[in-house]
mmCIF file of C-alpha atoms in Angstrom:
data_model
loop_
_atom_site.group_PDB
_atom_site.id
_atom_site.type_symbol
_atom_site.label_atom_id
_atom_site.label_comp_id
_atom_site.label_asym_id
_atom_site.label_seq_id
_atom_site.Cartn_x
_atom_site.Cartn_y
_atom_site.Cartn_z
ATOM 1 C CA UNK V 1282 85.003 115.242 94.567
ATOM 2 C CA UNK V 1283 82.447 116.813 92.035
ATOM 3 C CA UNK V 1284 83.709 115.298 88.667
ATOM 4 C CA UNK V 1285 82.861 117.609 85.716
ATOM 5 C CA UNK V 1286 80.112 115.981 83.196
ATOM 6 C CA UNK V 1287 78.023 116.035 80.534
ATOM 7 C CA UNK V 1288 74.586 114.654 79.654
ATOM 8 C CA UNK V 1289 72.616 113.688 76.860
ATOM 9 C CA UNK V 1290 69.999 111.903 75.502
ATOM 10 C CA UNK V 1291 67.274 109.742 76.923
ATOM 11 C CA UNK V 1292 66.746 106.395 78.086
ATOM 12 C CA UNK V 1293 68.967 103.550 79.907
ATOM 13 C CA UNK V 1294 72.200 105.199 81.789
ATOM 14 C CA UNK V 1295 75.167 104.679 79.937
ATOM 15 C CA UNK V 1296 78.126 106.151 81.678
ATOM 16 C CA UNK V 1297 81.340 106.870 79.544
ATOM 17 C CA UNK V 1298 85.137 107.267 80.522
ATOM 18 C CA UNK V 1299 87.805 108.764 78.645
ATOM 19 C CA UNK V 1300 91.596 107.591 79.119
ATOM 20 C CA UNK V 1301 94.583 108.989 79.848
ATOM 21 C CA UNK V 1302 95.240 112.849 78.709
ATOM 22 C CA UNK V 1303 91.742 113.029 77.360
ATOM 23 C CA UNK V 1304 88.478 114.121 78.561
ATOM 24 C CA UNK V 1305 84.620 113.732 78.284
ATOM 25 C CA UNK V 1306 84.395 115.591 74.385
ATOM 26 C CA UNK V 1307 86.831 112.769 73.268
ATOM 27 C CA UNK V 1308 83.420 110.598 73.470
ATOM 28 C CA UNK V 1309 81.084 113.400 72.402
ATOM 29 C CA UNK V 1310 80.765 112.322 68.976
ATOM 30 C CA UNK V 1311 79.913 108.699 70.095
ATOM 31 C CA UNK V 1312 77.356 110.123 72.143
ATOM 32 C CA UNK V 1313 75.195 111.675 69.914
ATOM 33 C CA UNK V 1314 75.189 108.509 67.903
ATOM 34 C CA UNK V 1315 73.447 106.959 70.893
ATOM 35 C CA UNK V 1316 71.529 109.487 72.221
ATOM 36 C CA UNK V 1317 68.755 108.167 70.832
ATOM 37 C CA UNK V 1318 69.141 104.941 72.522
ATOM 38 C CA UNK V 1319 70.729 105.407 76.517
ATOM 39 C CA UNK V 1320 71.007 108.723 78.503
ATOM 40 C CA UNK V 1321 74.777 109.923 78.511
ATOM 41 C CA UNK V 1322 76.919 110.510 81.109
ATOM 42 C CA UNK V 1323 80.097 111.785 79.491
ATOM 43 C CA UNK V 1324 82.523 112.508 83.085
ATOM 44 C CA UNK V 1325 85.998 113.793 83.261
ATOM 45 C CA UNK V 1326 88.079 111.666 85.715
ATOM 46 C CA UNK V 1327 89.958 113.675 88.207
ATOM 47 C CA UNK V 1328 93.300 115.317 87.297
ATOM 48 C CA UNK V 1329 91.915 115.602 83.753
ATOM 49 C CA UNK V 1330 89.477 118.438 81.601
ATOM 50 C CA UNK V 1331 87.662 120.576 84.050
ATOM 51 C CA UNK V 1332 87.185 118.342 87.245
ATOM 52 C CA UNK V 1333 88.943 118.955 90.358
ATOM 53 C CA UNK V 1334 92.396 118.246 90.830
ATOM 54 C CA UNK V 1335 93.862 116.235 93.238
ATOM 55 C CA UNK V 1336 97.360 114.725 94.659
ATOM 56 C CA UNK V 1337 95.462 111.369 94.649
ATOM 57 C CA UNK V 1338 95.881 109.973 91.614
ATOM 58 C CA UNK V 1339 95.075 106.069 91.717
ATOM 59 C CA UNK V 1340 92.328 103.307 90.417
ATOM 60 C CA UNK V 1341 90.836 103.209 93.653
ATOM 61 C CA UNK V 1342 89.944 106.696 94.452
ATOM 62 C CA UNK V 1343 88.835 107.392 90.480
ATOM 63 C CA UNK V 1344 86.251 104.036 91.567
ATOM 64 C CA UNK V 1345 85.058 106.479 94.487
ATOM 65 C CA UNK V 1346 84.833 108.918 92.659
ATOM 66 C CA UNK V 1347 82.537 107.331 90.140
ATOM 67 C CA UNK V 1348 80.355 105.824 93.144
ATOM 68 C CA UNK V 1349 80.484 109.486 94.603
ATOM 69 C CA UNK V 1350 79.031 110.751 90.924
ATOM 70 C CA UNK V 1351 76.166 107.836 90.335
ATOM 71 C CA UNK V 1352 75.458 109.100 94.036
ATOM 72 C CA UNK V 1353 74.880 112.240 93.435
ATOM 73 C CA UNK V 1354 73.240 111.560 90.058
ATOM 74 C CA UNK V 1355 70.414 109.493 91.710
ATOM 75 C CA UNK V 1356 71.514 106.102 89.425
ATOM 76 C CA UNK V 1357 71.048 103.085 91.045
ATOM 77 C CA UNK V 1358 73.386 101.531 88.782
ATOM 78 C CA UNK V 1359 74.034 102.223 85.020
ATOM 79 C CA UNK V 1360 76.024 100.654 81.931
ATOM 80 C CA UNK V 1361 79.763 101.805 81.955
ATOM 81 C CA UNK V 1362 82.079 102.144 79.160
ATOM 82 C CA UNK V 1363 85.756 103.320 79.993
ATOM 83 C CA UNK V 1364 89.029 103.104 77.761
ATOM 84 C CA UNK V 1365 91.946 102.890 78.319
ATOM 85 C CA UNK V 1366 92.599 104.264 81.874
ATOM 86 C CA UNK V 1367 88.581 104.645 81.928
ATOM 87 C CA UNK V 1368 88.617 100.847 81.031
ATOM 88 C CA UNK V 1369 90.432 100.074 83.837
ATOM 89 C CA UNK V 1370 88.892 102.596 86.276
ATOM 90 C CA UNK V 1371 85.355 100.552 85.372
ATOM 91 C CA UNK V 1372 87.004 97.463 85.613
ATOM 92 C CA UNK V 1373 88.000 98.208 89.611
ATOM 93 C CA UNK V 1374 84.616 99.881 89.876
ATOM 94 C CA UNK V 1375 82.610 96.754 88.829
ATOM 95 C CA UNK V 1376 84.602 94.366 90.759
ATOM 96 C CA UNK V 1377 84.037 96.760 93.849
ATOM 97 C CA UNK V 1378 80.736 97.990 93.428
ATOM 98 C CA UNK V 1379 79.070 94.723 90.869
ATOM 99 C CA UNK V 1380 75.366 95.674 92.012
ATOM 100 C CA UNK V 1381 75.610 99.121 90.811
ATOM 101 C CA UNK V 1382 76.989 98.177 87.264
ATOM 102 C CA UNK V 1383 74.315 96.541 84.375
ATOM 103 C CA UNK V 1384 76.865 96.088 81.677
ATOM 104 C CA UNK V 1385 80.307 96.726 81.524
ATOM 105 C CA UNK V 1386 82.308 97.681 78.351
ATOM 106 C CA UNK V 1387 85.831 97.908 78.575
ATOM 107 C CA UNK V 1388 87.733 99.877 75.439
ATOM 108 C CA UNK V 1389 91.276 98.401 74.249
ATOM 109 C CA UNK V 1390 92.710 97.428 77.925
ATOM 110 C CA UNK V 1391 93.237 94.635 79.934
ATOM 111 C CA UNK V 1392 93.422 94.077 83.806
ATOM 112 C CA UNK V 1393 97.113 93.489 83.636
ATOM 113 C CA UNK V 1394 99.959 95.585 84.601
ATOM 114 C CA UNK V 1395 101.512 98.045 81.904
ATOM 115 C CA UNK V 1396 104.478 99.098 82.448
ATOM 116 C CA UNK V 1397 105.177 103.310 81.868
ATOM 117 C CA UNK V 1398 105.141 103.946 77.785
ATOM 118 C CA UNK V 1399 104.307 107.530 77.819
ATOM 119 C CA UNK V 1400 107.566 109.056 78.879
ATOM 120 C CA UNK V 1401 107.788 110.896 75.345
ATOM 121 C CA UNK V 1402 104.265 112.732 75.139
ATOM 122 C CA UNK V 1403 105.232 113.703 78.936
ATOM 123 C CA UNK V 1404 108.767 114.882 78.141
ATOM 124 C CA UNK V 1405 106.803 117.219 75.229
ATOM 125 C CA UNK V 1406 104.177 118.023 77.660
ATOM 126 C CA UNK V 1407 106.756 119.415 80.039
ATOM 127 C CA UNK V 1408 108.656 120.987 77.495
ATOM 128 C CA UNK V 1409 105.754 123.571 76.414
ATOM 129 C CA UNK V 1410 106.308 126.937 78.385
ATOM 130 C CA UNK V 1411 102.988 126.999 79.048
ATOM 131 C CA UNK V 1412 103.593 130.114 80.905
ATOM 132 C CA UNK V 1413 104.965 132.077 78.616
ATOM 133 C CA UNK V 1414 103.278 131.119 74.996
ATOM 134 C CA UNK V 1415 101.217 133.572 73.783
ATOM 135 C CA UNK V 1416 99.571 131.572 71.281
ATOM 136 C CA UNK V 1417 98.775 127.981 70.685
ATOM 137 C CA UNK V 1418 100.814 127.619 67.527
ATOM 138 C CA UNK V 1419 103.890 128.044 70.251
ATOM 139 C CA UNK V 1420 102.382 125.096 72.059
ATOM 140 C CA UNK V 1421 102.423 123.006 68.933
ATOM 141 C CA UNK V 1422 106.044 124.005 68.189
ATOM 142 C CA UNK V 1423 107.167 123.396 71.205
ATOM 143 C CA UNK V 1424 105.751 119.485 71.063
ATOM 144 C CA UNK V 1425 107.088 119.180 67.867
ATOM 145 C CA UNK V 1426 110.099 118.631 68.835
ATOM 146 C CA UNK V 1427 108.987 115.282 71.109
ATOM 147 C CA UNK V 1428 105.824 113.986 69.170
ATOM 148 C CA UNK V 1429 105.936 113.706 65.613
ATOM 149 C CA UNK V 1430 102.157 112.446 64.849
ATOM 150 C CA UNK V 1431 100.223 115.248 64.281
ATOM 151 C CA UNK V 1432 96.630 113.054 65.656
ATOM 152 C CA UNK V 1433 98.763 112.731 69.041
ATOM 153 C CA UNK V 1434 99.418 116.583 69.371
ATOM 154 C CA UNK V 1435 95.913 117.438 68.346
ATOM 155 C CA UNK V 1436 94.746 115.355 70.875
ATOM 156 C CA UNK V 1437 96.880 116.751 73.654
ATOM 157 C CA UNK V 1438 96.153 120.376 72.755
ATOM 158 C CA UNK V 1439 92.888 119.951 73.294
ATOM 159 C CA UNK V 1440 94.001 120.094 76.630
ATOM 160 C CA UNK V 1441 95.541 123.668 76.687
ATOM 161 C CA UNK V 1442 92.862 126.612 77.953
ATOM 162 C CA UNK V 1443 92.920 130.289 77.457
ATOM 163 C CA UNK V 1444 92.982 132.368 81.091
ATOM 164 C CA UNK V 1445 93.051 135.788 81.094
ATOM 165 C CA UNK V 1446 96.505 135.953 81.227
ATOM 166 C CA UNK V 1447 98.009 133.190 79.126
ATOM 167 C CA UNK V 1448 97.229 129.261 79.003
ATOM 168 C CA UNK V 1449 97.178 126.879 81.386
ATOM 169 C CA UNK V 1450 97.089 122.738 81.024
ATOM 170 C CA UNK V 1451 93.224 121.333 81.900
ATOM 171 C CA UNK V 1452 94.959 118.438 83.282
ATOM 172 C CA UNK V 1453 96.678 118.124 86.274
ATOM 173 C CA UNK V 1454 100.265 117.494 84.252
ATOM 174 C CA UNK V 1455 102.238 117.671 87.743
ATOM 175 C CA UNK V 1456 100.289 114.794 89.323
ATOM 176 C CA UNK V 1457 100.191 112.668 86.255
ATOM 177 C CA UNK V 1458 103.984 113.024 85.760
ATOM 178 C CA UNK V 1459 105.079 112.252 89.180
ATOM 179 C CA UNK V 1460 102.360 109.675 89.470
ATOM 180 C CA UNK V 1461 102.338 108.142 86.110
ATOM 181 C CA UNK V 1462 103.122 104.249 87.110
ATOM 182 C CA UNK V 1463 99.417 104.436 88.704
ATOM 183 C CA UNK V 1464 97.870 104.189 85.369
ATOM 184 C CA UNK V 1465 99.191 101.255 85.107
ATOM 185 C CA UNK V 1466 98.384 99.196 87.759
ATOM 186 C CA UNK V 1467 97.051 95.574 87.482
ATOM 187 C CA UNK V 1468 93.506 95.532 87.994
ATOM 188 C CA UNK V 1469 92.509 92.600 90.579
ATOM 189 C CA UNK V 1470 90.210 90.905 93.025
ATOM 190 C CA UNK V 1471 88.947 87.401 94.561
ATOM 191 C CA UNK V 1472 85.636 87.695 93.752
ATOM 192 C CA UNK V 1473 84.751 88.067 89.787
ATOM 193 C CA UNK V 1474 82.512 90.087 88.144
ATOM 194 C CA UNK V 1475 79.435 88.143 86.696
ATOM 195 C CA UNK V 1476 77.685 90.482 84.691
ATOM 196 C CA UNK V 1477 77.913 90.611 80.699
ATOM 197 C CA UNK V 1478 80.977 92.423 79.548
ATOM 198 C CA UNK V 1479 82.270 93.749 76.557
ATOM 199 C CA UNK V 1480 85.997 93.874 75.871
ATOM 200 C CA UNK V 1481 86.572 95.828 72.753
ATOM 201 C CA UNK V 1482 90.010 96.205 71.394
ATOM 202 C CA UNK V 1483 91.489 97.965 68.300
ATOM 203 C CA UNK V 1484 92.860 95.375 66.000
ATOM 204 C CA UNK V 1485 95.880 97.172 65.234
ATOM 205 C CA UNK V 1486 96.350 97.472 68.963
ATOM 206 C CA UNK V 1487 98.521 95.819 71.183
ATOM 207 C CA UNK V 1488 97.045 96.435 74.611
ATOM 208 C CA UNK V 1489 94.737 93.040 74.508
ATOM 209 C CA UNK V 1490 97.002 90.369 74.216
ATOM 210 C CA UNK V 1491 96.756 86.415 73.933
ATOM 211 C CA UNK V 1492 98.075 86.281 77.555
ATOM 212 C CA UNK V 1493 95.606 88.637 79.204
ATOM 213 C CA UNK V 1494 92.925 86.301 78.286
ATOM 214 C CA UNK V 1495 92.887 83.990 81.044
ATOM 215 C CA UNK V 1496 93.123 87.049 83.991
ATOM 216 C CA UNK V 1497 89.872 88.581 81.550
ATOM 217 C CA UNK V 1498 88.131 85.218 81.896
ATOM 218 C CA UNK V 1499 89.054 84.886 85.647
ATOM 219 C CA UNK V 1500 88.102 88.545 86.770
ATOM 220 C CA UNK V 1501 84.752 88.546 83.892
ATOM 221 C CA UNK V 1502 83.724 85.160 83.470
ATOM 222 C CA UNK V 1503 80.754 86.395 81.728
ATOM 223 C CA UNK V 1504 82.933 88.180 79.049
ATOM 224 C CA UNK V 1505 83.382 88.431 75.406
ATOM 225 C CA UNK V 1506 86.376 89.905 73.512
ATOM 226 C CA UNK V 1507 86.136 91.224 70.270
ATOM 227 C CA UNK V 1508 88.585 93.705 68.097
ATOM 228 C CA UNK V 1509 86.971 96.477 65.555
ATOM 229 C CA UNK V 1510 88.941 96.195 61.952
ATOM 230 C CA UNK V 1511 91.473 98.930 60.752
ATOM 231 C CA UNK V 1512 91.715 100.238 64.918
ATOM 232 C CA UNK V 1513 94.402 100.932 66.563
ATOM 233 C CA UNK V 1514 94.592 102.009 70.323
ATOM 234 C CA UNK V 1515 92.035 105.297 69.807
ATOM 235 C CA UNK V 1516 89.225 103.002 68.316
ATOM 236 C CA UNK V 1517 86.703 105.265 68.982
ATOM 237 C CA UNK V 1518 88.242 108.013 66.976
ATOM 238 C CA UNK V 1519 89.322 105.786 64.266
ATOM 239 C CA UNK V 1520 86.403 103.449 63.397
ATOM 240 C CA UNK V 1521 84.028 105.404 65.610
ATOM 241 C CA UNK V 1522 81.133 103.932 63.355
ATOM 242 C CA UNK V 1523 81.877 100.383 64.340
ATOM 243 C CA UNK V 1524 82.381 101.459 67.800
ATOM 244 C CA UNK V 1525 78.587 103.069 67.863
ATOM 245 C CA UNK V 1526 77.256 99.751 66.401
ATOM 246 C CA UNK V 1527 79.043 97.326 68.966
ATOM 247 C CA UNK V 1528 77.852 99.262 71.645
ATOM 248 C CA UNK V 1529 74.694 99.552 70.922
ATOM 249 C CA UNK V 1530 74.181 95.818 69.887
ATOM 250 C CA UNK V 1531 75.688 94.862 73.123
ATOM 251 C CA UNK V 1532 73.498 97.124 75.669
ATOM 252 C CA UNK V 1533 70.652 96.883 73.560
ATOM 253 C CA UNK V 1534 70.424 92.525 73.160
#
């Protein structure tokens, strides 16, 4: 599978993962913070923005498909930073492929299972007539009556494309509805990973708990955990300054 991508900047390989619903321009603005500092590899995971879409839908084929891209890109191996679902897609990646990763950076998840929480923002998803709106303000009406937080409903238009006869959903929203216990599936393995890595979660957040520390410490011995102030779950978006500096003090020392 040719994931959809894009690059920037010059220097060390830093590849970067969105999570769940989102795609590679969620990052973008991160990016050209570091551009100056790592060449970026911003990739849409499958079933999501404008890579292929697939019936497979599971940790282990989204670590293929990340081995398949660094293939095809020529990288030896590369820094990775993934949230969320992208945290936990680099997780299984390192642990299965260790000699290709340098660092590893994993955004506001943990290894652990989680059990299905997004039954709402699907039930909205669904809801949209998606083919019969005629113009986006329809799509946002038609969430409306699911998702009150207008950041959430931003963030899920952004999936919603013009086609020459309508709009259609980026994302593969059949897949990821039918298939939406995958995302949370407990990240695992007998052999850890050794090299340094970065958990970052949002203070505000409740995805790193207290008792996901010893399963961090098992699987990435060579860890350290830290939480950015005033974040919640979308860190990146909310303190996206602090998230630029961690980063780079972490690849860069």
């Amino acid at each position: 599978m040719e994931l959809n991508f894009k690059k920037t900047g010059s220097g060390e390989a830093l590849i970067i993962l969105h999570g769940l619903f989102g795609s590679a321009d969620n990052w973008f603005s991160i990016a050209k913070e570091l551009e100056n500092d790592f060449t970026l590899y911003l990739v849409d995971q499958r079933n999501h923005g404008d890579s292929p879409k697939s019936e497979e839908w599971n940790y282990q084929v989204m670590a293929e498909d990340l081995n398949a891209f660094m293939e095809s890109e020529g990288l030896k191996d590369a820094n990775l930073l993934g949230h969320s679902m992208g945290g936990k897609t680099v997780m299984k990646f390192a642990l299965t492929f260790p000699e290709k990763v340098k660092k590893l950076i994993v955004a506001d998840i943990a290894p652990r299972y989680y059990p299905i929480h997004h039954e709402t923002i699907l039930e909205g998803l669904n809801a949209v007539p998606i083919d019969k709106i005629k113009s986006r303000k329809e799509a946002d009406d038609a969430l409306s009556a699911h998702i009150n937080n207008p950041g959430i409903k931003q963030f899920l238009l952004k999936n919603l494309a013009r086609t020459e006869s309508g709009f259609k959903w980026k994302m593969n929203l059949p897949v990821i509805t039918e298939k939406i216990e995958n995302v949370g599936e407990e990240i695992n393995s007998e052999k850890p990973f050794e090299k340094p890595t970065l958990f970052m979660g949002g203070e505000n957040s409740d995805y790193i708990q207290d008792k996901d520390k010893e399963d961090i410490e098992r699987l990435f011995p060579n860890h350290h955990l830290i939480y950015i102030k005033k974040a919640g779950h979308w860190l990146h978006a909310e303190q996206p300054q602090a998230v630029v500096d961690t980063v780079r003090a972490f690849l860069k020392r």
